[in-house]
Short mmCIF file of C-alpha atoms and ligand atoms in Angstrom, two decimals:
data_model
loop_
_atom_site.label_atom_id
_atom_site.label_comp_id
_atom_site.label_asym_id
_atom_site.label_seq_id
_atom_site.Cartn_x
_atom_site.Cartn_y
_atom_site.Cartn_z
CA UNK N 6 -31.50 -128.36 -114.50
CA UNK N 7 -28.21 -128.38 -116.51
CA UNK N 8 -27.48 -125.73 -119.11
CA UNK N 9 -31.09 -125.13 -120.16
CA UNK N 10 -32.22 -123.17 -117.10
CA UNK N 11 -31.90 -119.37 -117.13
CA UNK N 12 -32.50 -116.44 -114.82
CA UNK N 13 -35.41 -115.35 -117.05
CA UNK N 14 -37.08 -118.77 -116.80
CA UNK N 15 -36.60 -118.81 -113.03
CA UNK N 16 -38.06 -115.28 -112.76
CA UNK N 17 -41.11 -116.41 -114.80
CA UNK N 18 -41.59 -119.40 -112.46
CA UNK N 19 -41.25 -117.15 -109.39
CA UNK N 20 -43.87 -114.72 -110.72
CA UNK N 21 -46.50 -117.48 -111.05
CA UNK N 22 -45.57 -119.29 -107.82
CA UNK N 23 -48.49 -119.88 -105.43
CA UNK N 24 -46.66 -122.28 -103.09
CA UNK N 25 -47.13 -120.15 -99.96
CA UNK N 26 -49.55 -117.40 -98.89
CA UNK N 27 -47.04 -114.54 -99.33
CA UNK N 28 -48.07 -114.14 -102.99
CA UNK N 29 -51.54 -113.11 -101.80
CA UNK N 30 -50.44 -110.18 -99.65
CA UNK N 31 -47.55 -109.02 -101.86
CA UNK N 32 -47.97 -106.63 -104.80
CA UNK N 33 -45.64 -108.65 -106.98
CA UNK N 34 -42.69 -111.04 -106.84
CA UNK N 35 -39.11 -109.78 -106.55
CA UNK N 36 -37.12 -112.49 -108.36
CA UNK N 37 -33.71 -110.77 -108.21
CA UNK N 38 -31.61 -108.64 -110.52
CA UNK N 39 -28.17 -108.40 -112.00
CA UNK N 40 -25.72 -110.17 -114.22
CA UNK N 41 -26.08 -113.86 -115.15
CA UNK N 42 -22.28 -114.12 -115.27
CA UNK N 43 -21.80 -112.46 -111.85
CA UNK N 44 -18.91 -113.88 -109.84
CA UNK N 45 -20.41 -112.53 -106.62
CA UNK N 46 -23.98 -112.97 -105.45
CA UNK N 47 -25.64 -111.00 -102.66
CA UNK N 48 -28.56 -112.64 -100.87
CA UNK N 49 -30.97 -110.69 -98.68
CA UNK N 50 -33.80 -111.96 -96.55
CA UNK N 51 -37.02 -110.85 -98.24
CA UNK N 52 -38.36 -107.83 -100.14
CA UNK N 53 -39.58 -104.84 -98.13
CA UNK N 54 -42.24 -102.29 -99.11
CA UNK N 55 -40.12 -100.46 -101.72
CA UNK N 56 -38.95 -103.69 -103.30
CA UNK N 57 -42.53 -104.99 -103.37
CA UNK N 58 -43.58 -101.85 -105.25
CA UNK N 59 -40.63 -101.82 -107.67
CA UNK N 60 -40.24 -105.59 -108.22
CA UNK N 61 -36.50 -105.11 -107.61
CA UNK N 62 -34.33 -106.10 -104.63
CA UNK N 63 -32.67 -103.57 -102.33
CA UNK N 64 -34.12 -100.33 -103.71
CA UNK N 65 -35.34 -98.91 -100.36
CA UNK N 66 -33.46 -97.67 -97.29
CA UNK N 67 -31.47 -100.92 -96.89
CA UNK N 68 -30.63 -100.70 -100.59
CA UNK N 69 -29.16 -97.22 -100.09
CA UNK N 70 -26.94 -98.59 -97.32
CA UNK N 71 -26.00 -101.54 -99.53
CA UNK N 72 -25.03 -99.17 -102.37
CA UNK N 73 -22.70 -97.29 -99.99
CA UNK N 74 -21.15 -100.56 -98.84
CA UNK N 75 -20.59 -101.69 -102.43
CA UNK N 76 -18.75 -98.41 -103.04
CA UNK N 77 -16.57 -99.08 -99.98
CA UNK N 78 -15.87 -102.58 -101.34
CA UNK N 79 -15.12 -101.25 -104.84
CA UNK N 80 -17.84 -103.48 -106.29
CA UNK N 81 -19.99 -102.51 -109.29
CA UNK N 82 -23.62 -103.36 -108.47
CA UNK N 83 -24.49 -104.02 -112.12
CA UNK N 84 -21.84 -106.76 -112.31
CA UNK N 85 -23.33 -108.66 -109.34
CA UNK N 86 -26.48 -110.71 -108.93
CA UNK N 87 -28.72 -109.67 -106.03
CA UNK N 88 -31.64 -111.75 -104.78
CA UNK N 89 -33.48 -112.70 -101.62
CA UNK N 90 -34.12 -115.98 -99.84
CA UNK N 91 -37.87 -115.29 -100.06
CA UNK N 92 -39.23 -113.74 -103.26
CA UNK N 93 -42.46 -112.15 -102.00
CA UNK N 94 -42.72 -109.52 -99.25
CA UNK N 95 -43.91 -110.86 -95.88
CA UNK N 96 -46.74 -108.72 -94.46
CA UNK N 97 -45.54 -105.84 -92.22
CA UNK N 98 -41.97 -106.94 -93.01
CA UNK N 99 -42.19 -109.77 -90.49
CA UNK N 100 -39.52 -112.48 -90.64
CA UNK N 101 -40.30 -115.12 -93.25
CA UNK N 102 -41.69 -118.31 -91.67
CA UNK N 103 -39.63 -121.51 -92.00
CA UNK N 104 -42.25 -123.00 -94.32
CA UNK N 105 -42.10 -119.90 -96.56
CA UNK N 106 -38.30 -120.14 -96.72
CA UNK N 107 -38.63 -123.83 -97.55
CA UNK N 108 -41.27 -123.24 -100.25
CA UNK N 109 -38.99 -120.67 -101.93
CA UNK N 110 -35.64 -122.47 -101.46
CA UNK N 111 -35.61 -124.20 -104.85
CA UNK N 112 -35.74 -120.84 -106.67
CA UNK N 113 -32.59 -119.59 -104.93
CA UNK N 114 -31.00 -122.99 -105.56
CA UNK N 115 -31.68 -122.64 -109.29
CA UNK N 116 -30.40 -119.04 -109.35
CA UNK N 117 -27.17 -120.12 -107.68
CA UNK N 118 -26.82 -123.05 -110.12
CA UNK N 119 -27.25 -120.72 -113.13
CA UNK N 120 -24.98 -117.91 -111.89
CA UNK N 121 -22.49 -120.25 -110.19
CA UNK N 122 -20.75 -117.41 -108.33
CA UNK N 123 -17.33 -117.72 -106.72
CA UNK N 124 -18.47 -115.72 -103.70
CA UNK N 125 -21.88 -115.65 -101.98
CA UNK N 126 -22.66 -112.87 -99.50
CA UNK N 127 -25.75 -113.54 -97.35
CA UNK N 128 -26.99 -110.42 -95.58
CA UNK N 129 -28.23 -111.00 -92.05
CA UNK N 130 -28.90 -114.08 -89.95
CA UNK N 131 -31.93 -115.30 -91.87
CA UNK N 132 -30.13 -115.33 -95.21
CA UNK N 133 -26.90 -116.72 -93.71
CA UNK N 134 -28.84 -119.59 -92.08
CA UNK N 135 -29.38 -120.98 -95.59
CA UNK N 136 -25.67 -121.98 -95.50
CA UNK N 137 -24.87 -122.00 -91.78
CA UNK N 138 -28.05 -123.04 -89.91
CA UNK N 139 -26.96 -122.16 -86.35
CA UNK N 140 -25.03 -119.05 -87.28
CA UNK N 141 -24.38 -116.37 -84.66
CA UNK N 142 -24.14 -113.41 -87.02
CA UNK N 143 -22.72 -111.17 -84.26
CA UNK N 144 -19.47 -113.20 -84.31
CA UNK N 145 -19.55 -114.85 -87.77
CA UNK N 146 -20.04 -111.67 -89.82
CA UNK N 147 -17.24 -110.98 -92.28
CA UNK N 148 -15.64 -114.41 -91.80
CA UNK N 149 -15.28 -116.25 -95.14
CA UNK N 150 -16.16 -119.94 -95.17
CA UNK N 151 -15.68 -122.40 -98.02
CA UNK N 152 -19.01 -124.20 -98.50
CA UNK N 153 -19.28 -126.61 -101.44
CA UNK N 154 -17.68 -124.76 -104.37
CA UNK N 155 -18.41 -121.26 -103.06
CA UNK N 156 -16.82 -118.89 -100.60
CA UNK N 157 -19.63 -117.72 -98.32
CA UNK N 158 -19.10 -114.43 -96.48
CA UNK N 159 -21.99 -113.74 -94.08
CA UNK N 160 -22.59 -110.09 -93.25
CA UNK N 161 -24.77 -108.08 -90.90
CA UNK N 162 -27.93 -107.01 -92.72
CA UNK N 163 -27.60 -103.40 -94.01
CA UNK N 164 -30.78 -102.54 -92.05
CA UNK N 165 -28.70 -103.09 -88.88
CA UNK N 166 -26.95 -99.80 -89.69
CA UNK N 167 -30.31 -98.01 -89.84
CA UNK N 168 -31.39 -98.90 -86.31
CA UNK N 169 -27.88 -98.90 -84.77
CA UNK N 170 -25.51 -96.45 -86.51
CA UNK N 171 -22.38 -98.03 -85.02
CA UNK N 172 -23.13 -101.14 -87.09
CA UNK N 173 -22.20 -99.05 -90.16
CA UNK N 174 -18.52 -99.10 -89.15
CA UNK N 175 -18.69 -102.90 -88.77
CA UNK N 176 -20.36 -103.25 -92.17
CA UNK N 177 -17.88 -100.90 -93.84
CA UNK N 178 -14.89 -102.82 -92.45
CA UNK N 179 -16.42 -106.15 -93.53
CA UNK N 180 -17.25 -104.89 -97.03
CA UNK N 181 -13.80 -103.40 -97.48
CA UNK N 182 -12.30 -106.80 -96.58
CA UNK N 183 -14.84 -108.48 -98.89
CA UNK N 184 -13.70 -106.33 -101.82
CA UNK N 185 -10.07 -107.26 -101.17
CA UNK N 186 -10.91 -110.97 -100.85
CA UNK N 187 -13.05 -110.86 -104.00
CA UNK N 188 -10.27 -109.35 -106.11
CA UNK N 189 -7.83 -112.04 -104.93
CA UNK N 190 -10.36 -114.83 -105.61
CA UNK N 191 -11.11 -113.38 -109.05
CA UNK N 192 -7.41 -113.06 -109.90
CA UNK N 193 -6.75 -116.68 -108.83
CA UNK N 194 -9.80 -117.93 -110.79
CA UNK N 195 -8.57 -116.49 -114.12
CA UNK N 196 -5.02 -117.84 -113.74
N1 URA O 220 -34.09 -106.26 -97.23
C1 URA O 220 -33.83 -107.47 -97.80
O1 URA O 220 -33.43 -108.42 -97.13
N2 URA O 220 -34.03 -107.57 -99.11
C2 URA O 220 -34.42 -106.56 -99.86
O2 URA O 220 -34.56 -106.76 -101.07
C3 URA O 220 -34.67 -105.33 -99.24
C4 URA O 220 -34.50 -105.21 -97.93
#
């Protein structure tokens, strides 16, 4: 891939992808959005209904929770890159099937290669499993792990705060710690 790949090229390839049946039921692809030079990347599971309509990740109810959490962390959403493991909405918001995750995996791989973030934050078990296959998100959330040349910080999915309000306190504590960790990592990286 080298230096010739770009987020725009990847987005074009995602939009014409027919590798799994999700493209047939979805309105459009949701490639991801944000800064190509982001030092922190947030990875969700798959677009929901609002994202499917807008073509943008995390613009619905989970997105509103995420925006609050980014405020808690002191992170500017426009400076990050936000994407999903699967780029088309699964019907009725069901979990993506393993073969759909597999068919889409190379797009996320290319996005990570282009952005090359210091920190990757997978949201929820399905996204975190991309890095930590047998993850128990109930105990691993908020715990940074060095994986290859990234620091991976798995988090509960923001939707967890919608169906169980006490998860919001857990998410807020984890995002506050994430913000502190990120600023230290960033400071050390520019030394
Ligand atoms: N949930 C996700 O995992 N991703 C989105 O983009 C929206 C909701």
